[in-house]
CSV table of C-alpha atoms and ligand atoms in Angstrom, one decimal:
chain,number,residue,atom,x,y,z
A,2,UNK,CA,-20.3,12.0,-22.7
A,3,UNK,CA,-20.6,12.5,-18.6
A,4,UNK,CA,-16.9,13.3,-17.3
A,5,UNK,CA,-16.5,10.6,-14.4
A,6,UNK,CA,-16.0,11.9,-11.1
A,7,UNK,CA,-12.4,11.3,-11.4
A,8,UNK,CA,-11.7,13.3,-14.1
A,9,UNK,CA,-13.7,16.3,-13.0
A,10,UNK,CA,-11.3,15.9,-9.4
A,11,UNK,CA,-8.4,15.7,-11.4
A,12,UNK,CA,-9.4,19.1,-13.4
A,13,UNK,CA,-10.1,21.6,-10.2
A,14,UNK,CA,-6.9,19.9,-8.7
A,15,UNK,CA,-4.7,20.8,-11.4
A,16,UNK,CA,-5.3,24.7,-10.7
A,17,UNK,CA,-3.7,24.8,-6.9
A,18,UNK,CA,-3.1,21.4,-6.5
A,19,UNK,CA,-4.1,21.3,-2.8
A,20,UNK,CA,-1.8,19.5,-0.7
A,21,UNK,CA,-4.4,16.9,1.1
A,22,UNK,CA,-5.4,15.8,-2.8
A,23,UNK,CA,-4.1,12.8,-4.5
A,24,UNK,CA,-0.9,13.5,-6.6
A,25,UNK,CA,-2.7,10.8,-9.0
A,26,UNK,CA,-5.6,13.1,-9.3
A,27,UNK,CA,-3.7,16.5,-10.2
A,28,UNK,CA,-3.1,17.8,-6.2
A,29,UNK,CA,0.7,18.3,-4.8
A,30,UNK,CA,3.3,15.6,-4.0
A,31,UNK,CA,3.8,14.5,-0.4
A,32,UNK,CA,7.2,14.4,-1.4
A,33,UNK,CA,8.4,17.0,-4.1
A,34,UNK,CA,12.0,16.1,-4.3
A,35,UNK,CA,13.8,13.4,-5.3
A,36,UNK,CA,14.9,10.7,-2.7
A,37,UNK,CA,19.3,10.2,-2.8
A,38,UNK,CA,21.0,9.1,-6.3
A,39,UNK,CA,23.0,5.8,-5.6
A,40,UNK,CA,25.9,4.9,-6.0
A,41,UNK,CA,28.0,7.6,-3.9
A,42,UNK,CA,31.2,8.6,-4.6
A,43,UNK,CA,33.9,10.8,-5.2
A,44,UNK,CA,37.8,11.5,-5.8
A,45,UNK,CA,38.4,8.3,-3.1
A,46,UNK,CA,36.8,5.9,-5.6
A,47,UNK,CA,38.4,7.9,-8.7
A,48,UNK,CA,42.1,7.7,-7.2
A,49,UNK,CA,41.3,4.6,-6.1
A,50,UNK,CA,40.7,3.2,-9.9
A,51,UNK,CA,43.4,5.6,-11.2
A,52,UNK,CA,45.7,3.9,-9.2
A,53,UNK,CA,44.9,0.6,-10.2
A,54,UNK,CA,44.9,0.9,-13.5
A,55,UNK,CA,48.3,3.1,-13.6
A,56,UNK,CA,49.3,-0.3,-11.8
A,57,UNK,CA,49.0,-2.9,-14.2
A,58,UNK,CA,47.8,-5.5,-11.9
A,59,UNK,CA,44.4,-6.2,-12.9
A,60,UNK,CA,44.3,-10.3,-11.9
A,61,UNK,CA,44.1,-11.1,-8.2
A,62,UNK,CA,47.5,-13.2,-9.3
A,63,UNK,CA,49.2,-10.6,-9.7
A,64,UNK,CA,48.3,-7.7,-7.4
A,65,UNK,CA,47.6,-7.1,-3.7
A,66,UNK,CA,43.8,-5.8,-4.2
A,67,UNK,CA,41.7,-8.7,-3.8
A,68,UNK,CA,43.6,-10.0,-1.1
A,69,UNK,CA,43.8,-6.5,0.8
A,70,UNK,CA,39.8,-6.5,0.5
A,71,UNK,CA,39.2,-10.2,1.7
A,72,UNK,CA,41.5,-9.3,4.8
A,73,UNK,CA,39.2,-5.8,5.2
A,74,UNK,CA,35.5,-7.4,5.0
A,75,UNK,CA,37.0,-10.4,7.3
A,76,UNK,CA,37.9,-7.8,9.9
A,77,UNK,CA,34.7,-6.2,9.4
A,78,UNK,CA,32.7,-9.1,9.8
A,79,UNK,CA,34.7,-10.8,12.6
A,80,UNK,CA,34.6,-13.8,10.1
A,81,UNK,CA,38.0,-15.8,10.2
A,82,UNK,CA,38.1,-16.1,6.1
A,83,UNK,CA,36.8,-13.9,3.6
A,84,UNK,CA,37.2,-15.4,-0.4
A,85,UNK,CA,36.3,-12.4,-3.3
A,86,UNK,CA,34.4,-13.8,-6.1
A,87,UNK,CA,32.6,-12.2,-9.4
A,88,UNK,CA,29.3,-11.5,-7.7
A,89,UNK,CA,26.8,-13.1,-5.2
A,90,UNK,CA,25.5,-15.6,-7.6
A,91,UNK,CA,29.3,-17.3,-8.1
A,92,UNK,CA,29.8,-16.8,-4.3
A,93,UNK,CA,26.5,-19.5,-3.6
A,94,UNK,CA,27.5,-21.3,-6.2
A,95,UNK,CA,31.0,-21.8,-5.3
A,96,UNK,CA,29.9,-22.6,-1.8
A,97,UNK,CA,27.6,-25.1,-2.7
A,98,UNK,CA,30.7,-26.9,-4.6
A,99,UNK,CA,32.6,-26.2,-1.6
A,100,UNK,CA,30.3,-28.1,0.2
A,101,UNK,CA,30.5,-31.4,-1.4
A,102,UNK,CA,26.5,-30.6,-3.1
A,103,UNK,CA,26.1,-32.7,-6.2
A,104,UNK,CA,23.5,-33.7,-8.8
A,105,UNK,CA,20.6,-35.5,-7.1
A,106,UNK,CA,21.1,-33.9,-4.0
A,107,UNK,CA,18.6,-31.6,-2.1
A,108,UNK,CA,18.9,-28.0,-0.9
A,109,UNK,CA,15.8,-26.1,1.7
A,110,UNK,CA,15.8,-22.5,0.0
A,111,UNK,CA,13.1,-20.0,0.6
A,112,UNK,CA,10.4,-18.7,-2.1
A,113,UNK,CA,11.0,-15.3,-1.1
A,114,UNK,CA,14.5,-14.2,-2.7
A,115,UNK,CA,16.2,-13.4,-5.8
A,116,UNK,CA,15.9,-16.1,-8.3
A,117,UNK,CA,20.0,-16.6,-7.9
A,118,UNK,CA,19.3,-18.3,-4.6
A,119,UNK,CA,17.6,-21.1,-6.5
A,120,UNK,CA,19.3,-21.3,-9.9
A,121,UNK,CA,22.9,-21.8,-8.4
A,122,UNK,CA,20.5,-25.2,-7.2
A,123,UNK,CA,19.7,-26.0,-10.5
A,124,UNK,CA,23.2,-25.4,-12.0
A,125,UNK,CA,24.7,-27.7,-9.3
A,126,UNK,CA,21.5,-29.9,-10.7
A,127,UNK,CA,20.3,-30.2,-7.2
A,128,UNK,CA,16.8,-30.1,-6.4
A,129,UNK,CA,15.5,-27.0,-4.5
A,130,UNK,CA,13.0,-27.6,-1.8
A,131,UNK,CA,10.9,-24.6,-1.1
A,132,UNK,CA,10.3,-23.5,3.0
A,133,UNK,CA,7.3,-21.8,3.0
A,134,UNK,CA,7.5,-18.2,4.4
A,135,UNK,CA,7.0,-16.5,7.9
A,136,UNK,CA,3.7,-14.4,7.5
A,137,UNK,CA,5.6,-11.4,10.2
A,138,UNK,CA,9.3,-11.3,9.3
A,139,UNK,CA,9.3,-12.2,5.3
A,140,UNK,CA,12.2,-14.9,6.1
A,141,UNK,CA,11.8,-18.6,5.8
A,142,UNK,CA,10.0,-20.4,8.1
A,143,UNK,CA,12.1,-22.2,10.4
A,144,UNK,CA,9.3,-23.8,12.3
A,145,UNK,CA,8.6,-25.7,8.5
A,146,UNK,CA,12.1,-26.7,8.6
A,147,UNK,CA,12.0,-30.0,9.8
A,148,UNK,CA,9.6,-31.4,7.8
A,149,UNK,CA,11.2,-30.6,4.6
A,150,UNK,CA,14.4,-32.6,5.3
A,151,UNK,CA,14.5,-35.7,3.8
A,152,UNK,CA,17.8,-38.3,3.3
A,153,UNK,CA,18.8,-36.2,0.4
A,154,UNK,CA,19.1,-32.9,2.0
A,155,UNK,CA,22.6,-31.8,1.5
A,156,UNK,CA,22.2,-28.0,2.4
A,157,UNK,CA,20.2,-24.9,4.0
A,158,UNK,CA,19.9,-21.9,2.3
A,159,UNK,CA,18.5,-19.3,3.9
A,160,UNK,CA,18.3,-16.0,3.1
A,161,UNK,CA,18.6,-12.5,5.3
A,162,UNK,CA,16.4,-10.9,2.9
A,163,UNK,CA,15.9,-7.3,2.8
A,164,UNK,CA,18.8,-7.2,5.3
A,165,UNK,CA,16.6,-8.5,7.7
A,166,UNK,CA,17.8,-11.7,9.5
A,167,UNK,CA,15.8,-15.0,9.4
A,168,UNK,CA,15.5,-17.1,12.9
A,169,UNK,CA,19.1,-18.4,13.3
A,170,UNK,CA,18.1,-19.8,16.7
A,171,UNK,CA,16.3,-22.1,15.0
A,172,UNK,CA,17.3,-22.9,11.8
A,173,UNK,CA,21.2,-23.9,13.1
A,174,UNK,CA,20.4,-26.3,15.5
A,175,UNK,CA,18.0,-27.9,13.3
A,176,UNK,CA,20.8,-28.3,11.2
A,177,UNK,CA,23.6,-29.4,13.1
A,178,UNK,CA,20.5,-32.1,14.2
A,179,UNK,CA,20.4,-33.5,10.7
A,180,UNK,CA,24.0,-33.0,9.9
A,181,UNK,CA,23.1,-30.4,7.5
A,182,UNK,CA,25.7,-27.6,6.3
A,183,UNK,CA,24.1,-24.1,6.4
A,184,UNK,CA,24.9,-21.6,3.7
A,185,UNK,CA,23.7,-18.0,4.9
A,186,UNK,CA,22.4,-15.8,1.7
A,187,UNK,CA,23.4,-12.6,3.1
A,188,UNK,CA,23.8,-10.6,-0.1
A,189,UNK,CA,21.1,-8.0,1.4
A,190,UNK,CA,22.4,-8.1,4.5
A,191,UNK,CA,26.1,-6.2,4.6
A,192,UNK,CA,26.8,-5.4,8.2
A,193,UNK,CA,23.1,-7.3,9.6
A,194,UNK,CA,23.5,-8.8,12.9
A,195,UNK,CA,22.0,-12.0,15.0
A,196,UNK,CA,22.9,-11.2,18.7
A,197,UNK,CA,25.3,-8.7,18.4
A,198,UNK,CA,27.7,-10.9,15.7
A,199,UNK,CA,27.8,-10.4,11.3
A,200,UNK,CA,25.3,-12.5,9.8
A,201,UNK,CA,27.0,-14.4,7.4
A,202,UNK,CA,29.2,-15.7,10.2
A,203,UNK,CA,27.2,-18.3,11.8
A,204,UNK,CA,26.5,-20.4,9.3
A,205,UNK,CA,29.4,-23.0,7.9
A,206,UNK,CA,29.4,-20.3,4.7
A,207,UNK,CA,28.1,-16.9,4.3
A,208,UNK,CA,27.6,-15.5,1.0
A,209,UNK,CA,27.5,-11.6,0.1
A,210,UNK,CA,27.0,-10.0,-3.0
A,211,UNK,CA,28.2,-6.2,-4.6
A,212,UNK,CA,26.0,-5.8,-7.1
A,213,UNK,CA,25.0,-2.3,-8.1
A,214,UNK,CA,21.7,-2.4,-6.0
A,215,UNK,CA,23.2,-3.6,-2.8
A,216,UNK,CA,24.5,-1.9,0.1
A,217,UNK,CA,28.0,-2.3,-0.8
A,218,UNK,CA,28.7,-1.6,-4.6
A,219,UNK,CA,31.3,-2.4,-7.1
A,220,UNK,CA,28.9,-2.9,-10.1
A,221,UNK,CA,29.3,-6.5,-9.7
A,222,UNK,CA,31.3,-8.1,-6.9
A,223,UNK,CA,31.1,-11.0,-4.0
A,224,UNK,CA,32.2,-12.9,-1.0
A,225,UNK,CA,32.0,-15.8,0.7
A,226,UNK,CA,32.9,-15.9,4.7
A,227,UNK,CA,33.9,-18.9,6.7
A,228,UNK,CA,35.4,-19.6,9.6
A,229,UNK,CA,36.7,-23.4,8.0
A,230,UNK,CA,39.7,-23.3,6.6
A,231,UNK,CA,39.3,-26.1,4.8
A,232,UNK,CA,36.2,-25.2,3.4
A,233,UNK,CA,37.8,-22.2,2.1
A,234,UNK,CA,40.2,-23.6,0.4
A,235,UNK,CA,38.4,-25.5,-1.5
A,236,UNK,CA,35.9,-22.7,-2.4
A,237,UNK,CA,39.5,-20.8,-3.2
A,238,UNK,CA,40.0,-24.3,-5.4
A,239,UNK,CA,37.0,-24.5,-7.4
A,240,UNK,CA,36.8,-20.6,-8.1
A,241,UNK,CA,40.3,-20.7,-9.7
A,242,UNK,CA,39.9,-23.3,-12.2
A,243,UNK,CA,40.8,-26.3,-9.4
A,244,UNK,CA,44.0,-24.8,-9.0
A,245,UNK,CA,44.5,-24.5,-5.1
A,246,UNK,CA,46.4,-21.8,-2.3
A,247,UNK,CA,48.9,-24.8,-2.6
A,248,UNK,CA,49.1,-26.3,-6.3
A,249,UNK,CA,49.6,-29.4,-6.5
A,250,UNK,CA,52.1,-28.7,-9.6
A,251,UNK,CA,52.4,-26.7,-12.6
A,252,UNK,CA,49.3,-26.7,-14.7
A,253,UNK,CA,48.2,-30.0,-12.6
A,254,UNK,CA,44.7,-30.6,-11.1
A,255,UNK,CA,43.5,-33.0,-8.0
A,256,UNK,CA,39.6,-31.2,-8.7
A,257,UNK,CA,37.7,-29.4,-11.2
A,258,UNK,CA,36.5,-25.9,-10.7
A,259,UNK,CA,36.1,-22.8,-13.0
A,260,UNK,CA,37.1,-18.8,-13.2
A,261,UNK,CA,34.7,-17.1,-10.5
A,262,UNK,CA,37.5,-14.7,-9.6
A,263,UNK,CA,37.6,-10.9,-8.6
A,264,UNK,CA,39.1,-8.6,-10.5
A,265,UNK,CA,41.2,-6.1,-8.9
A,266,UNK,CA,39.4,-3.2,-9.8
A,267,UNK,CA,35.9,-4.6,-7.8
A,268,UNK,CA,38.5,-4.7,-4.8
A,269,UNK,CA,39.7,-1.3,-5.5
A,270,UNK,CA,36.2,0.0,-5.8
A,271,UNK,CA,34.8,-1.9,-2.6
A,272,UNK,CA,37.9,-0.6,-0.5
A,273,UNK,CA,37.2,2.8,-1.4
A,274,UNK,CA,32.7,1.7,-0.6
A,275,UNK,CA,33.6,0.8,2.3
A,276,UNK,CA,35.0,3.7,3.9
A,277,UNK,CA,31.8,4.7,3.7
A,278,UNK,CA,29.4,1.7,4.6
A,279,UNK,CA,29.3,1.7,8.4
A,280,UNK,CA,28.1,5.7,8.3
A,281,UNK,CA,25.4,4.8,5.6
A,282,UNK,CA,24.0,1.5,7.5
A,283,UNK,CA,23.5,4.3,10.8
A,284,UNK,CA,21.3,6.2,8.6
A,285,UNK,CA,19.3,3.7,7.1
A,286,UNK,CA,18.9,2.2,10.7
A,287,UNK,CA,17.4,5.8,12.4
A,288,UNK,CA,15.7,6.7,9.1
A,289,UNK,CA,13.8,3.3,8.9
A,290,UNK,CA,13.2,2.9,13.1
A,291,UNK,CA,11.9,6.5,12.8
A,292,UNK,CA,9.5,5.0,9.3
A,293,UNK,CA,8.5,2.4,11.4
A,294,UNK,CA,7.5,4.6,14.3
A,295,UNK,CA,5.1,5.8,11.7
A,296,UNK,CA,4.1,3.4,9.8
A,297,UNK,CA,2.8,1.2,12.4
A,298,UNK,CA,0.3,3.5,13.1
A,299,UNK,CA,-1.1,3.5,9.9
A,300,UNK,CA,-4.3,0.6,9.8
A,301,UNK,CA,-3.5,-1.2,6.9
A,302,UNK,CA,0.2,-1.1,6.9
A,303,UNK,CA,2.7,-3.5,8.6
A,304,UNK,CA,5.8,-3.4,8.6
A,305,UNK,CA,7.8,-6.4,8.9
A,306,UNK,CA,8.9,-7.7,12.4
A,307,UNK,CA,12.2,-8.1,13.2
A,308,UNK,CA,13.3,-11.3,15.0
A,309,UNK,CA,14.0,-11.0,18.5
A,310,UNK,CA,18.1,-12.0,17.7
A,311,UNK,CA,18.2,-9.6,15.2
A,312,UNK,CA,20.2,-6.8,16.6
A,313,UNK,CA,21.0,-5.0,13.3
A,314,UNK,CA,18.7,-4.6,10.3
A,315,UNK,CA,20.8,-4.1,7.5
A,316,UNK,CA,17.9,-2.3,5.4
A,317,UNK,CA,18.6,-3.5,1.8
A,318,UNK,CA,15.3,-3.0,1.7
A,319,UNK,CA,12.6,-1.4,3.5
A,320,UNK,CA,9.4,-4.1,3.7
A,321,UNK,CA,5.9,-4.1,4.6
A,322,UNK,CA,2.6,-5.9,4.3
A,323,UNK,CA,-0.1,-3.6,2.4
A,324,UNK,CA,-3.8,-4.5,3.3
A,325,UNK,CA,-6.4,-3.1,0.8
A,326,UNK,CA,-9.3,-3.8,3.1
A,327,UNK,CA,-8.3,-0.8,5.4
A,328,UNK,CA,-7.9,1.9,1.8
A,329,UNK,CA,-11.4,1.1,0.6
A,330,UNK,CA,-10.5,-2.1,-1.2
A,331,UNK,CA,-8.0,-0.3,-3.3
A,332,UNK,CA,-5.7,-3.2,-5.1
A,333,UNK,CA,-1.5,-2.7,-4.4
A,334,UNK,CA,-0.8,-1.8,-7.8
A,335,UNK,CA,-3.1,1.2,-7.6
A,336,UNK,CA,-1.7,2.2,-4.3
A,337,UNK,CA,1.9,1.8,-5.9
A,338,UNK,CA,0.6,4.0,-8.6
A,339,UNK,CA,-0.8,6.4,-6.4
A,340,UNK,CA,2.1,6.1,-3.9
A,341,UNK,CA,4.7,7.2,-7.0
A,342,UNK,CA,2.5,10.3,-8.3
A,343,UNK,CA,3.3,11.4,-4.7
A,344,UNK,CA,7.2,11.3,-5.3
A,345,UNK,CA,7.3,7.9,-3.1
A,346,UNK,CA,8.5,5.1,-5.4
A,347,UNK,CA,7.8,1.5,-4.3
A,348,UNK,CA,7.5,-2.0,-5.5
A,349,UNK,CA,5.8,-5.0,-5.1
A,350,UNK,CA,8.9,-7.2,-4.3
A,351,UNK,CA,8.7,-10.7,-5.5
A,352,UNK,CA,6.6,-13.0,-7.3
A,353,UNK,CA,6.6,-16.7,-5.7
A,354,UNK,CA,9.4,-18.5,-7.4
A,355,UNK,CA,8.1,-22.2,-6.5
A,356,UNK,CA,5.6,-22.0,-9.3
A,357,UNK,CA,7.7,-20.2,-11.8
A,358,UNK,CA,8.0,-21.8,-15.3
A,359,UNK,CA,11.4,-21.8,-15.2
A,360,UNK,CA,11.3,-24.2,-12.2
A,361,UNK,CA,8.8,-26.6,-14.4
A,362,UNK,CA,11.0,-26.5,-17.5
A,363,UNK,CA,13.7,-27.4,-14.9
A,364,UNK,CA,11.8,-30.5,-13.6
A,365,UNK,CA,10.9,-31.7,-17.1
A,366,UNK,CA,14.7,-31.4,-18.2
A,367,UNK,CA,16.3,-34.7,-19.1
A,368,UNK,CA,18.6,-34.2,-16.6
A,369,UNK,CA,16.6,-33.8,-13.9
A,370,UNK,CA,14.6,-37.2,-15.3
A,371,UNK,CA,17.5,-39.1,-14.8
A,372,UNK,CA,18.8,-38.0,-11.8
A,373,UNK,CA,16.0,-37.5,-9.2
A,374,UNK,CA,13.2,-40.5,-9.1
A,375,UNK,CA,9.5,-40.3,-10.9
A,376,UNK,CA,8.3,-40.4,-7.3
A,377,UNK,CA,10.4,-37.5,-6.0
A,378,UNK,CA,9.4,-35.3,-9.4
A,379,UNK,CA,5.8,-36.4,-9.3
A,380,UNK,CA,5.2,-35.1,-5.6
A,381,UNK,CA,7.7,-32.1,-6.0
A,382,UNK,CA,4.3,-29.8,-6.9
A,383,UNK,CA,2.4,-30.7,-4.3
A,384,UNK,CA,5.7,-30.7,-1.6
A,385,UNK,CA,6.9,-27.0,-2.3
A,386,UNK,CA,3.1,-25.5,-2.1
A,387,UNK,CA,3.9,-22.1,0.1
A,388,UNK,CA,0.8,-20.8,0.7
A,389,UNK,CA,1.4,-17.9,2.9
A,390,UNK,CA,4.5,-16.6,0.3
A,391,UNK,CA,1.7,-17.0,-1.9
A,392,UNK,CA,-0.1,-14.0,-0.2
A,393,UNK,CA,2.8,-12.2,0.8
A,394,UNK,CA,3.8,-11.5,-2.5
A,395,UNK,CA,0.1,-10.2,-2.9
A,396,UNK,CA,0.8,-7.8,-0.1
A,397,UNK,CA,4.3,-6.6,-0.1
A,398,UNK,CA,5.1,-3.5,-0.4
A,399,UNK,CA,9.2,-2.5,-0.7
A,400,UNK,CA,11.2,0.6,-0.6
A,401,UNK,CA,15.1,0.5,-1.7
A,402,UNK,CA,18.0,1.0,0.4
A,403,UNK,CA,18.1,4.5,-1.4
A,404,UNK,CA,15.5,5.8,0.2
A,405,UNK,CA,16.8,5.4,3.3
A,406,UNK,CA,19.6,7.8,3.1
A,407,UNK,CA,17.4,11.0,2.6
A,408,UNK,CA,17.1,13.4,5.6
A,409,UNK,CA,14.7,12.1,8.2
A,410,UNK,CA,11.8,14.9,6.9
A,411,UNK,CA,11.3,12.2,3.9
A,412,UNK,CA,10.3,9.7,6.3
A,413,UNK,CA,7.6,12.4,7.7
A,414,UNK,CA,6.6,12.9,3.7
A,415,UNK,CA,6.7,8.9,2.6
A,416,UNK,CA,3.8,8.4,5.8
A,417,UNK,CA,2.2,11.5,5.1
A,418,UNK,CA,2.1,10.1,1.0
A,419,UNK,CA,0.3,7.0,2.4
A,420,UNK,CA,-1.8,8.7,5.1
A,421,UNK,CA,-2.9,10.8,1.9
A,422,UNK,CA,-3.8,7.7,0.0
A,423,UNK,CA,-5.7,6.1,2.6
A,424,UNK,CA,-7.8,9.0,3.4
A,425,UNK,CA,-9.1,9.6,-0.2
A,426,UNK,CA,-9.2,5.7,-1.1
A,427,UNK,CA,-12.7,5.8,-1.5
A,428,UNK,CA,-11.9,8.1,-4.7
A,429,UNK,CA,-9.1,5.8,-6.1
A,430,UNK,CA,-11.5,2.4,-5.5
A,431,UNK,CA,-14.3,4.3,-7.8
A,432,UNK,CA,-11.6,4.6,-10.3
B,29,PLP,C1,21.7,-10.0,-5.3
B,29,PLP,C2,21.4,-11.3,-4.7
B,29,PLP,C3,22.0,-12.5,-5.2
B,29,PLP,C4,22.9,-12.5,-6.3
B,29,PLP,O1,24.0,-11.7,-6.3
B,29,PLP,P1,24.6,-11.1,-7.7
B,29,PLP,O2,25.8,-10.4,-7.2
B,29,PLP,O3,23.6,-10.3,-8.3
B,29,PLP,O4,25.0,-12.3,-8.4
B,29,PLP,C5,21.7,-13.7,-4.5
B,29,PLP,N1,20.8,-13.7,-3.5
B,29,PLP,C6,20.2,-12.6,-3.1
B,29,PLP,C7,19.2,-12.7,-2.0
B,29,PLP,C8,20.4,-11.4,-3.7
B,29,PLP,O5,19.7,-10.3,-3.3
């Protein structure tokens, strides 16, 4: 049997691996070495866990932890209230609560996000209403805002994803228009700005999450910021069983709720992260300005735009648009392939979520039946059609937060890795 022309590459590269040959076909990585290992700490974060649990205070109720941390990330933020919950997810979820959402109501979410965005919908047995995606920036459309409203919107959810913020300019006054609270997502977007304030700030909640992956870590960890008091309070009321700041008595109830409540030791941990979070989000800032500065003068690859009132990225992730017709018709999975034999891991980010089974199921539930009208069910498909997410998630390419913090000569590597690939496409395509 005739080797391919592949193989037979992949053989005389093996013996020097020459540096302007594929990593995928046997030549030498654009970058050898291995990009940061997340998360960082040290003694800080072991004293710091030591201490607590010497203490004996594990429960918010009856340590100083949780409260110490809400105080912190309110000062950080410049938000006027800060409430700790279990993780992102329970800090949307109590929000929406917060916020008076109920079954049969409708919420605007975006198609490009983590599926928590739109599940904490479906546990509040609201309906989600997809808001197709901007082709440049990867954030919801605002301009498609408007026409998605209808007498049962009850909230706005969008999302700052990849740290990146979506067109608050736009999407607030619409809201304030219609009457429409605004819950910011901002669990990708720790210390992101619009116009020189904290995102999560501007809308009547903002929701954060700690998860392991995210900028700030405690394993799992969230927060919601608001400048209403009252609306805090009753987030603080239905995270805490429906037991308010000010109980009405002993082991007496005016509302429901349930446990979403931070332990101490995730405020422990995220006290001691964040000594350190302002220093990481300045490298992750020059390290990706100085990728883009490359990047964008690659054919082929685009990064995404930041808004004009974006005036920090918080680079959660690092996004851009991959076009095959400019590496010889090469398909993105290859090119992730080939992009990770050169020591350059990458993903292809999300897969649209409006046309995901588990939204169907959702619809078809009995619940669902009885709650929203045949009509509104029956036209839901054709409604939340997001045509230009659809291609997006064809296209995207995403590098983590993690990445960001290596020395500035991995930038010079990652765009060497793809200048690589796109000058020996024509090989990879034969494949
Ligand atoms: C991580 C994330 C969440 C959920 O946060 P958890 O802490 O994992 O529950 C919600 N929305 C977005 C956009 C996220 O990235």
């Amino acid at each position: 049997m005739a080797a391919s022309p592949l193989a037979g590459a992949a053989l005389a590269a093996a013996a020097d691996a020459p540096a302007d040959q594929l990593a995928i076909l046997g030549g030498a990585k654009a970058h050898p070495t291995p990009f940061p290992s997340w998360p960082v700490f040290d003694q800080t974060e072991e004293r710091a866990l030591l201490d607590m649990l010497r203490s004996g205070k594990w429960y918010r109720g009856s340590g100083q932890m949780v409260n110490r941390f809400e105080q912190a990330y309110a000062q950080l933020t410049g938000a006027r209230f800060c409430l700790g919950t279990a993780n992102g997810t329970s800090a949307l979820f109590t929000s929406l609560n917060g916020l008076g959402v109920e079954p049969g109501d409708e919420v605007l979410v975006p198609p490009y996000t983590f599926v928590a965005t739109i599940n904490v919908v479906l546990r509040q047995h609201a309906l989600p209403v997809f808001v197709d995606t901007d082709a440049e920036t990867f954030q919801m459309d605002a301009r498609k805002i408007e026409a998605a409203i209808t007498p049962r919107t009850r909230a706005i959810v969008p999302v700052h994803l990849g740290g990146n913020a979506c067109d608050l300019d736009a999407i607030l006054p619409i809201a304030a228009r219609h009457n429409i609270p605004v819950i910011e997502d901002a669990c990708q977007a720790h210390l992101g700005e619009w116009r020189g304030r904290k995102v999560g700030t501007y809308g009547q909640a903002g929701c954060f999450s700690f998860q392991a992956s995210k900028n700030l870590n405690s394993g799992e960890g969230g927060a919601i910021l608001s400048n209403d008091e009252d609306l805090r309070d009753r987030c603080y009321t239905f995270h805490n069983n429906g037991s308010g700041l000010k109980p009405i008595g002993s082991f007496t109830y005016s509302s429901t709720g349930t446990n979403l409540r931070m332990t101490e030791f995730q405020a422990a941990l995220l006290m001691a992260q964040m000594t350190r979070i302002e220093e990481q989000a300045k490298t992750r800032t020059e390290n990706a300005r100085y990728l883009t500065s490359l990047l964008k003068e690659i054919p082929g690859i685009a990064p995404a735009r930041m808004y004009d009132g974006c005036t920090r990225n918080a680079y959660h992730l690092y996004m851009f648009r991959y076009d095959k017709a400019h590496f010889a018709g090469v398909p993105r999975s290859v090119f992730l392939k080939a992009l990770a034999a050169e020591g350059v891991p990458a993903s292809g980010g999300y897969t649209p979520l409006n046309t995901q089974p588990f939204l169907k199921n959702a619809l078809h539930s009995r619940g669902c039946q009885k709650l929203f009208p045949g009509t509104v069910l029956a036209e839901w498909e054709e409604r939340n059609r997001c045509p230009v997410n659809d291609r997006l998630c064809e296209e995207a390419v995403w590098f983590t937060q993690t990445m960001l913090l290596a020395p500035r000569s991995s930038m010079d590597r990652i765009a060497d890795g793809i200048r690589k690939i796109q000058a020996n496409a024509a090989l990879l395509s034969r494949a």
